[in-house]
Amino acid sequence: MGLLDELKERSGSVCELCASDLSLEIYEVPPVSTGGLDGSILVCATCKNQIENADTMNANHWRCLNDSMWSEHEAVKVVAWRMLSRLKNEGWPKDLLDMMYLEDEVLNWAKATGEGLSDSEKIIHRDANGVILENGDNVVLIKDLKVKGSSMVAKQGTAVRRISLDRENAEYIEGKVDGQQIVIITKYVKKS
Ligand SMILES: [Zn+2]
């Protein structure tokens, strides 16, 4: 069974945020390295579009979170938390946020994208050229790097696909080189 079918089975074939049954698709909750059933939710096109385009947000649509924030699935709670954080200046989302309880680990996941923080509070990752890096970006190494704790050297020019950002340190990202997850310093990569 594919991921889409598994999500449909879990949700009863409705959007896990607003319960719409129209244009359902997979939304991989960033950072994308989580992936899979536990790291994904089933969403309708309306929800997905607004999640991915903050400037198209229709606050009233998100009153649906009143119900879905109580989901038993962590990935759903994480997205609910992020959307409520994004909308908190509307008032009612802030009240719902205050009622939400997330385990520490889940709260850290929810915070990983910096949602709801002002730009000055966000940890911004930049590559060697100052270009902003985001979870899921592809980068290229611009010098040979020794991999900590192994004899491996990641060669200059190596492509690293779908990086994830260290949410506590703007100098570090993670990615797979030769099938091994390694920590890479942002100043030695270039976004590709
Ligand atoms: Zn929806």
PDB file of C-alpha atoms and ligand atoms in Angstrom:
ATOM      1  CA  MET A   1       0.000   0.000   0.000  1.00  0.00           C
ATOM      2  CA  GLY A   2       1.390   3.410  -0.958  1.00  0.00           C
ATOM      3  CA  LEU A   3       1.688   6.358   1.394  1.00  0.00           C
ATOM      4  CA  LEU A   4      -1.368   8.091  -0.083  1.00  0.00           C
ATOM      5  CA  ASP A   5      -3.520   5.023   0.556  1.00  0.00           C
ATOM      6  CA  GLU A   6      -2.169   4.662   4.074  1.00  0.00           C
ATOM      7  CA  LEU A   7      -3.005   8.281   4.808  1.00  0.00           C
ATOM      8  CA  LYS A   8      -6.487   7.856   3.337  1.00  0.00           C
ATOM      9  CA  GLU A   9      -7.053   4.857   5.537  1.00  0.00           C
ATOM     10  CA  ARG A  10      -5.823   6.734   8.616  1.00  0.00           C
ATOM     11  CA  SER A  11      -7.972   9.794   7.959  1.00  0.00           C
ATOM     12  CA  GLY A  12     -11.069   8.202   6.455  1.00  0.00           C
ATOM     13  CA  SER A  13     -10.216   9.957   3.164  1.00  0.00           C
ATOM     14  CA  VAL A  14     -10.664  13.510   4.403  1.00  0.00           C
ATOM     15  CA  CYS A  15      -8.262  16.407   4.904  1.00  0.00           C
ATOM     16  CA  GLU A  16      -6.715  15.870   8.323  1.00  0.00           C
ATOM     17  CA  LEU A  17      -6.881  19.611   8.990  1.00  0.00           C
ATOM     18  CA  CYS A  18     -10.279  20.785   7.687  1.00  0.00           C
ATOM     19  CA  ALA A  19     -12.103  17.496   6.913  1.00  0.00           C
ATOM     20  CA  SER A  20     -12.710  18.444   3.270  1.00  0.00           C
ATOM     21  CA  ASP A  21     -12.796  15.477   0.875  1.00  0.00           C
ATOM     22  CA  LEU A  22     -11.744  17.480  -2.187  1.00  0.00           C
ATOM     23  CA  SER A  23      -8.374  17.230  -3.992  1.00  0.00           C
ATOM     24  CA  LEU A  24      -6.582  15.287  -1.291  1.00  0.00           C
ATOM     25  CA  GLU A  25      -2.831  14.961  -1.426  1.00  0.00           C
ATOM     26  CA  ILE A  26       0.176  14.113   0.706  1.00  0.00           C
ATOM     27  CA  TYR A  27       1.822  16.902   2.671  1.00  0.00           C
ATOM     28  CA  GLU A  28       5.251  15.933   4.000  1.00  0.00           C
ATOM     29  CA  VAL A  29       5.642  17.915   7.194  1.00  0.00           C
ATOM     30  CA  PRO A  30       9.037  19.683   7.068  1.00  0.00           C
ATOM     31  CA  PRO A  31      11.827  18.977   7.810  1.00  0.00           C
ATOM     32  CA  VAL A  32      11.336  16.450   5.031  1.00  0.00           C
ATOM     33  CA  SER A  33      13.852  14.000   6.452  1.00  0.00           C
ATOM     34  CA  THR A  34      11.092  12.834   8.831  1.00  0.00           C
ATOM     35  CA  GLY A  35       8.957  11.583   5.935  1.00  0.00           C
ATOM     36  CA  GLY A  36       6.815   8.451   5.812  1.00  0.00           C
ATOM     37  CA  LEU A  37       3.423   7.923   7.407  1.00  0.00           C
ATOM     38  CA  ASP A  38       4.402   9.462  10.750  1.00  0.00           C
ATOM     39  CA  GLY A  39       5.895  12.504   9.046  1.00  0.00           C
ATOM     40  CA  SER A  40       3.073  13.174   6.594  1.00  0.00           C
ATOM     41  CA  ILE A  41      -0.547  14.225   6.656  1.00  0.00           C
ATOM     42  CA  LEU A  42      -3.398  14.097   4.173  1.00  0.00           C
ATOM     43  CA  VAL A  43      -4.476  17.594   3.159  1.00  0.00           C
ATOM     44  CA  CYS A  44      -6.873  19.195   0.700  1.00  0.00           C
ATOM     45  CA  ALA A  45      -5.601  21.574  -1.968  1.00  0.00           C
ATOM     46  CA  THR A  46      -6.972  24.605  -0.067  1.00  0.00           C
ATOM     47  CA  CYS A  47      -5.058  23.784   3.103  1.00  0.00           C
ATOM     48  CA  LYS A  48      -1.869  22.861   1.270  1.00  0.00           C
ATOM     49  CA  ASN A  49      -1.889  26.029  -0.775  1.00  0.00           C
ATOM     50  CA  GLN A  50      -2.251  28.206   2.309  1.00  0.00           C
ATOM     51  CA  ILE A  51       0.363  26.251   4.280  1.00  0.00           C
ATOM     52  CA  GLU A  52       2.875  26.789   1.506  1.00  0.00           C
ATOM     53  CA  ASN A  53       1.915  30.375   0.642  1.00  0.00           C
ATOM     54  CA  ALA A  54       1.654  32.439   3.793  1.00  0.00           C
ATOM     55  CA  ASP A  55       0.385  35.453   1.847  1.00  0.00           C
ATOM     56  CA  THR A  56      -2.751  33.572   0.725  1.00  0.00           C
ATOM     57  CA  MET A  57      -3.860  32.789   4.280  1.00  0.00           C
ATOM     58  CA  ASN A  58      -7.577  33.051   4.959  1.00  0.00           C
ATOM     59  CA  ALA A  59      -7.804  33.085   8.749  1.00  0.00           C
ATOM     60  CA  ASN A  60     -11.406  31.898   8.848  1.00  0.00           C
ATOM     61  CA  HIS A  61     -10.560  28.734   6.941  1.00  0.00           C
ATOM     62  CA  TRP A  62      -8.304  27.751   9.820  1.00  0.00           C
ATOM     63  CA  ARG A  63     -11.093  27.718  12.398  1.00  0.00           C
ATOM     64  CA  CYS A  64     -11.089  24.022  11.444  1.00  0.00           C
ATOM     65  CA  LEU A  65      -8.033  23.690  13.690  1.00  0.00           C
ATOM     66  CA  ASN A  66     -10.364  23.976  16.650  1.00  0.00           C
ATOM     67  CA  ASP A  67     -11.060  20.275  15.986  1.00  0.00           C
ATOM     68  CA  SER A  68      -7.940  19.005  14.223  1.00  0.00           C
ATOM     69  CA  MET A  69      -5.506  20.351  16.852  1.00  0.00           C
ATOM     70  CA  TRP A  70      -6.767  17.493  19.038  1.00  0.00           C
ATOM     71  CA  SER A  71      -5.733  14.863  16.484  1.00  0.00           C
ATOM     72  CA  GLU A  72      -4.008  11.776  17.861  1.00  0.00           C
ATOM     73  CA  HIS A  73      -1.382  12.072  15.120  1.00  0.00           C
ATOM     74  CA  GLU A  74       1.705  14.120  15.903  1.00  0.00           C
ATOM     75  CA  ALA A  75       2.226  15.307  12.334  1.00  0.00           C
ATOM     76  CA  VAL A  76      -1.292  16.786  12.317  1.00  0.00           C
ATOM     77  CA  LYS A  77      -0.712  18.509  15.652  1.00  0.00           C
ATOM     78  CA  VAL A  78       2.574  19.936  14.391  1.00  0.00           C
ATOM     79  CA  VAL A  79       0.919  21.529  11.355  1.00  0.00           C
ATOM     80  CA  ALA A  80      -1.986  22.788  13.483  1.00  0.00           C
ATOM     81  CA  TRP A  81       0.510  24.371  15.869  1.00  0.00           C
ATOM     82  CA  ARG A  82       2.363  26.033  12.991  1.00  0.00           C
ATOM     83  CA  MET A  83      -0.764  27.457  11.389  1.00  0.00           C
ATOM     84  CA  LEU A  84      -2.053  28.752  14.739  1.00  0.00           C
ATOM     85  CA  SER A  85       1.355  30.332  15.357  1.00  0.00           C
ATOM     86  CA  ARG A  86       1.289  31.975  11.959  1.00  0.00           C
ATOM     87  CA  LEU A  87      -2.166  33.417  12.704  1.00  0.00           C
ATOM     88  CA  LYS A  88      -1.719  34.191  16.368  1.00  0.00           C
ATOM     89  CA  ASN A  89      -2.144  37.930  15.897  1.00  0.00           C
ATOM     90  CA  GLU A  90      -5.804  37.266  15.015  1.00  0.00           C
ATOM     91  CA  GLY A  91      -6.473  36.556  18.681  1.00  0.00           C
ATOM     92  CA  TRP A  92      -8.496  33.323  18.644  1.00  0.00           C
ATOM     93  CA  PRO A  93      -5.569  31.242  17.274  1.00  0.00           C
ATOM     94  CA  LYS A  94      -3.493  32.385  20.248  1.00  0.00           C
ATOM     95  CA  ASP A  95      -6.223  31.111  22.606  1.00  0.00           C
ATOM     96  CA  LEU A  96      -6.210  27.721  20.857  1.00  0.00           C
ATOM     97  CA  LEU A  97      -2.404  27.596  20.969  1.00  0.00           C
ATOM     98  CA  ASP A  98      -2.519  28.174  24.711  1.00  0.00           C
ATOM     99  CA  MET A  99      -4.806  25.149  25.060  1.00  0.00           C
ATOM    100  CA  MET A 100      -2.554  22.886  23.005  1.00  0.00           C
ATOM    101  CA  TYR A 101      -0.204  20.544  24.753  1.00  0.00           C
ATOM    102  CA  LEU A 102       2.687  19.017  22.831  1.00  0.00           C
ATOM    103  CA  GLU A 103       5.340  16.721  24.240  1.00  0.00           C
ATOM    104  CA  ASP A 104       8.792  18.393  24.181  1.00  0.00           C
ATOM    105  CA  GLU A 105       9.948  16.349  21.229  1.00  0.00           C
ATOM    106  CA  VAL A 106       6.841  17.185  19.216  1.00  0.00           C
ATOM    107  CA  LEU A 107       7.053  20.849  20.172  1.00  0.00           C
ATOM    108  CA  ASN A 108      10.655  20.936  18.914  1.00  0.00           C
ATOM    109  CA  TRP A 109       9.486  19.465  15.641  1.00  0.00           C
ATOM    110  CA  ALA A 110       6.713  22.052  15.437  1.00  0.00           C
ATOM    111  CA  LYS A 111       9.211  24.856  16.004  1.00  0.00           C
ATOM    112  CA  ALA A 112      11.716  23.524  13.462  1.00  0.00           C
ATOM    113  CA  THR A 113      10.525  25.802  10.654  1.00  0.00           C
ATOM    114  CA  GLY A 114      10.570  28.976  12.740  1.00  0.00           C
ATOM    115  CA  GLU A 115       6.839  29.493  12.206  1.00  0.00           C
ATOM    116  CA  GLY A 116       5.418  32.326  14.268  1.00  0.00           C
ATOM    117  CA  LEU A 117       8.793  33.872  15.046  1.00  0.00           C
ATOM    118  CA  SER A 118       9.747  37.337  13.879  1.00  0.00           C
ATOM    119  CA  ASP A 119      12.627  37.440  11.393  1.00  0.00           C
ATOM    120  CA  SER A 120      15.040  38.619  14.068  1.00  0.00           C
ATOM    121  CA  GLU A 121      14.216  35.593  16.244  1.00  0.00           C
ATOM    122  CA  LYS A 122      14.639  33.094  13.428  1.00  0.00           C
ATOM    123  CA  ILE A 123      17.790  31.139  12.903  1.00  0.00           C
ATOM    124  CA  ILE A 124      18.651  31.756   9.268  1.00  0.00           C
ATOM    125  CA  HIS A 125      20.968  29.373   7.434  1.00  0.00           C
ATOM    126  CA  ARG A 126      22.976  30.799   4.553  1.00  0.00           C
ATOM    127  CA  ASP A 127      25.320  29.129   2.085  1.00  0.00           C
ATOM    128  CA  ALA A 128      28.823  30.325   1.126  1.00  0.00           C
ATOM    129  CA  ASN A 129      27.280  33.024  -1.066  1.00  0.00           C
ATOM    130  CA  GLY A 130      24.821  34.232   1.546  1.00  0.00           C
ATOM    131  CA  VAL A 131      21.856  32.540  -0.132  1.00  0.00           C
ATOM    132  CA  ILE A 132      19.211  31.419   2.376  1.00  0.00           C
ATOM    133  CA  LEU A 133      18.964  27.639   2.783  1.00  0.00           C
ATOM    134  CA  GLU A 134      15.760  25.816   3.605  1.00  0.00           C
ATOM    135  CA  ASN A 135      14.845  22.288   4.590  1.00  0.00           C
ATOM    136  CA  GLY A 136      14.716  20.111   1.495  1.00  0.00           C
ATOM    137  CA  ASP A 137      17.185  22.194  -0.531  1.00  0.00           C
ATOM    138  CA  ASN A 138      19.957  20.566  -2.549  1.00  0.00           C
ATOM    139  CA  VAL A 139      23.508  21.789  -2.088  1.00  0.00           C
ATOM    140  CA  VAL A 140      26.989  21.106  -3.450  1.00  0.00           C
ATOM    141  CA  LEU A 141      30.130  20.933  -1.313  1.00  0.00           C
ATOM    142  CA  ILE A 142      32.645  23.611  -2.266  1.00  0.00           C
ATOM    143  CA  LYS A 143      35.617  21.944  -0.577  1.00  0.00           C
ATOM    144  CA  ASP A 144      36.706  18.496   0.604  1.00  0.00           C
ATOM    145  CA  LEU A 145      35.300  17.872   4.065  1.00  0.00           C
ATOM    146  CA  LYS A 146      36.459  15.379   6.637  1.00  0.00           C
ATOM    147  CA  VAL A 147      33.533  13.581   8.163  1.00  0.00           C
ATOM    148  CA  LYS A 148      33.682  13.707  11.932  1.00  0.00           C
ATOM    149  CA  GLY A 149      34.034  10.323  13.579  1.00  0.00           C
ATOM    150  CA  SER A 150      35.005   8.459  10.416  1.00  0.00           C
ATOM    151  CA  SER A 151      37.811   8.228   7.888  1.00  0.00           C
ATOM    152  CA  MET A 152      35.500   9.374   5.136  1.00  0.00           C
ATOM    153  CA  VAL A 153      36.174  12.504   3.136  1.00  0.00           C
ATOM    154  CA  ALA A 154      33.267  14.118   1.352  1.00  0.00           C
ATOM    155  CA  LYS A 155      34.739  15.463  -1.874  1.00  0.00           C
ATOM    156  CA  GLN A 156      34.377  18.949  -3.235  1.00  0.00           C
ATOM    157  CA  GLY A 157      31.584  18.951  -5.809  1.00  0.00           C
ATOM    158  CA  THR A 158      29.552  16.271  -4.031  1.00  0.00           C
ATOM    159  CA  ALA A 159      25.826  16.942  -4.321  1.00  0.00           C
ATOM    160  CA  VAL A 160      23.827  16.640  -1.116  1.00  0.00           C
ATOM    161  CA  ARG A 161      20.110  16.323  -1.698  1.00  0.00           C
ATOM    162  CA  ARG A 162      17.263  17.334   0.605  1.00  0.00           C
ATOM    163  CA  ILE A 163      19.238  18.828   3.443  1.00  0.00           C
ATOM    164  CA  SER A 164      17.747  19.476   6.860  1.00  0.00           C
ATOM    165  CA  LEU A 165      18.631  22.493   8.942  1.00  0.00           C
ATOM    166  CA  ASP A 166      19.928  22.382  12.484  1.00  0.00           C
ATOM    167  CA  ARG A 167      17.221  24.438  14.141  1.00  0.00           C
ATOM    168  CA  GLU A 168      19.502  25.548  16.970  1.00  0.00           C
ATOM    169  CA  ASN A 169      22.572  26.511  15.007  1.00  0.00           C
ATOM    170  CA  ALA A 170      22.637  28.550  11.813  1.00  0.00           C
ATOM    171  CA  GLU A 171      26.050  27.152  10.904  1.00  0.00           C
ATOM    172  CA  TYR A 172      24.990  23.532  10.583  1.00  0.00           C
ATOM    173  CA  ILE A 173      22.910  21.530   8.192  1.00  0.00           C
ATOM    174  CA  GLU A 174      22.562  17.796   7.789  1.00  0.00           C
ATOM    175  CA  GLY A 175      22.455  15.664   4.704  1.00  0.00           C
ATOM    176  CA  LYS A 176      23.330  12.295   3.267  1.00  0.00           C
ATOM    177  CA  VAL A 177      26.666  11.627   1.589  1.00  0.00           C
ATOM    178  CA  ASP A 178      27.287   8.060   0.403  1.00  0.00           C
ATOM    179  CA  GLY A 179      24.208   6.952   2.304  1.00  0.00           C
ATOM    180  CA  GLN A 180      25.537   8.350   5.563  1.00  0.00           C
ATOM    181  CA  GLN A 181      23.829  11.213   7.408  1.00  0.00           C
ATOM    182  CA  ILE A 182      26.489  13.838   8.167  1.00  0.00           C
ATOM    183  CA  VAL A 183      26.649  17.303   9.646  1.00  0.00           C
ATOM    184  CA  ILE A 184      27.918  19.942   7.226  1.00  0.00           C
ATOM    185  CA  ILE A 185      28.959  23.526   7.900  1.00  0.00           C
ATOM    186  CA  THR A 186      26.893  25.956   5.846  1.00  0.00           C
ATOM    187  CA  LYS A 187      29.853  28.081   4.718  1.00  0.00           C
ATOM    188  CA  TYR A 188      31.234  25.091   2.784  1.00  0.00           C
ATOM    189  CA  VAL A 189      28.170  24.548   0.644  1.00  0.00           C
ATOM    190  CA  LYS A 190      26.514  26.233  -2.269  1.00  0.00           C
ATOM    191  CA  LYS A 191      22.808  25.947  -2.974  1.00  0.00           C
ATOM    192  CA  SER A 192      22.187  24.153  -6.283  1.00  0.00           C
TER     193      SER A 192
HETATM  194 ZN    ZN B   1      -8.125  21.022   4.243  1.00  0.00          ZN
END
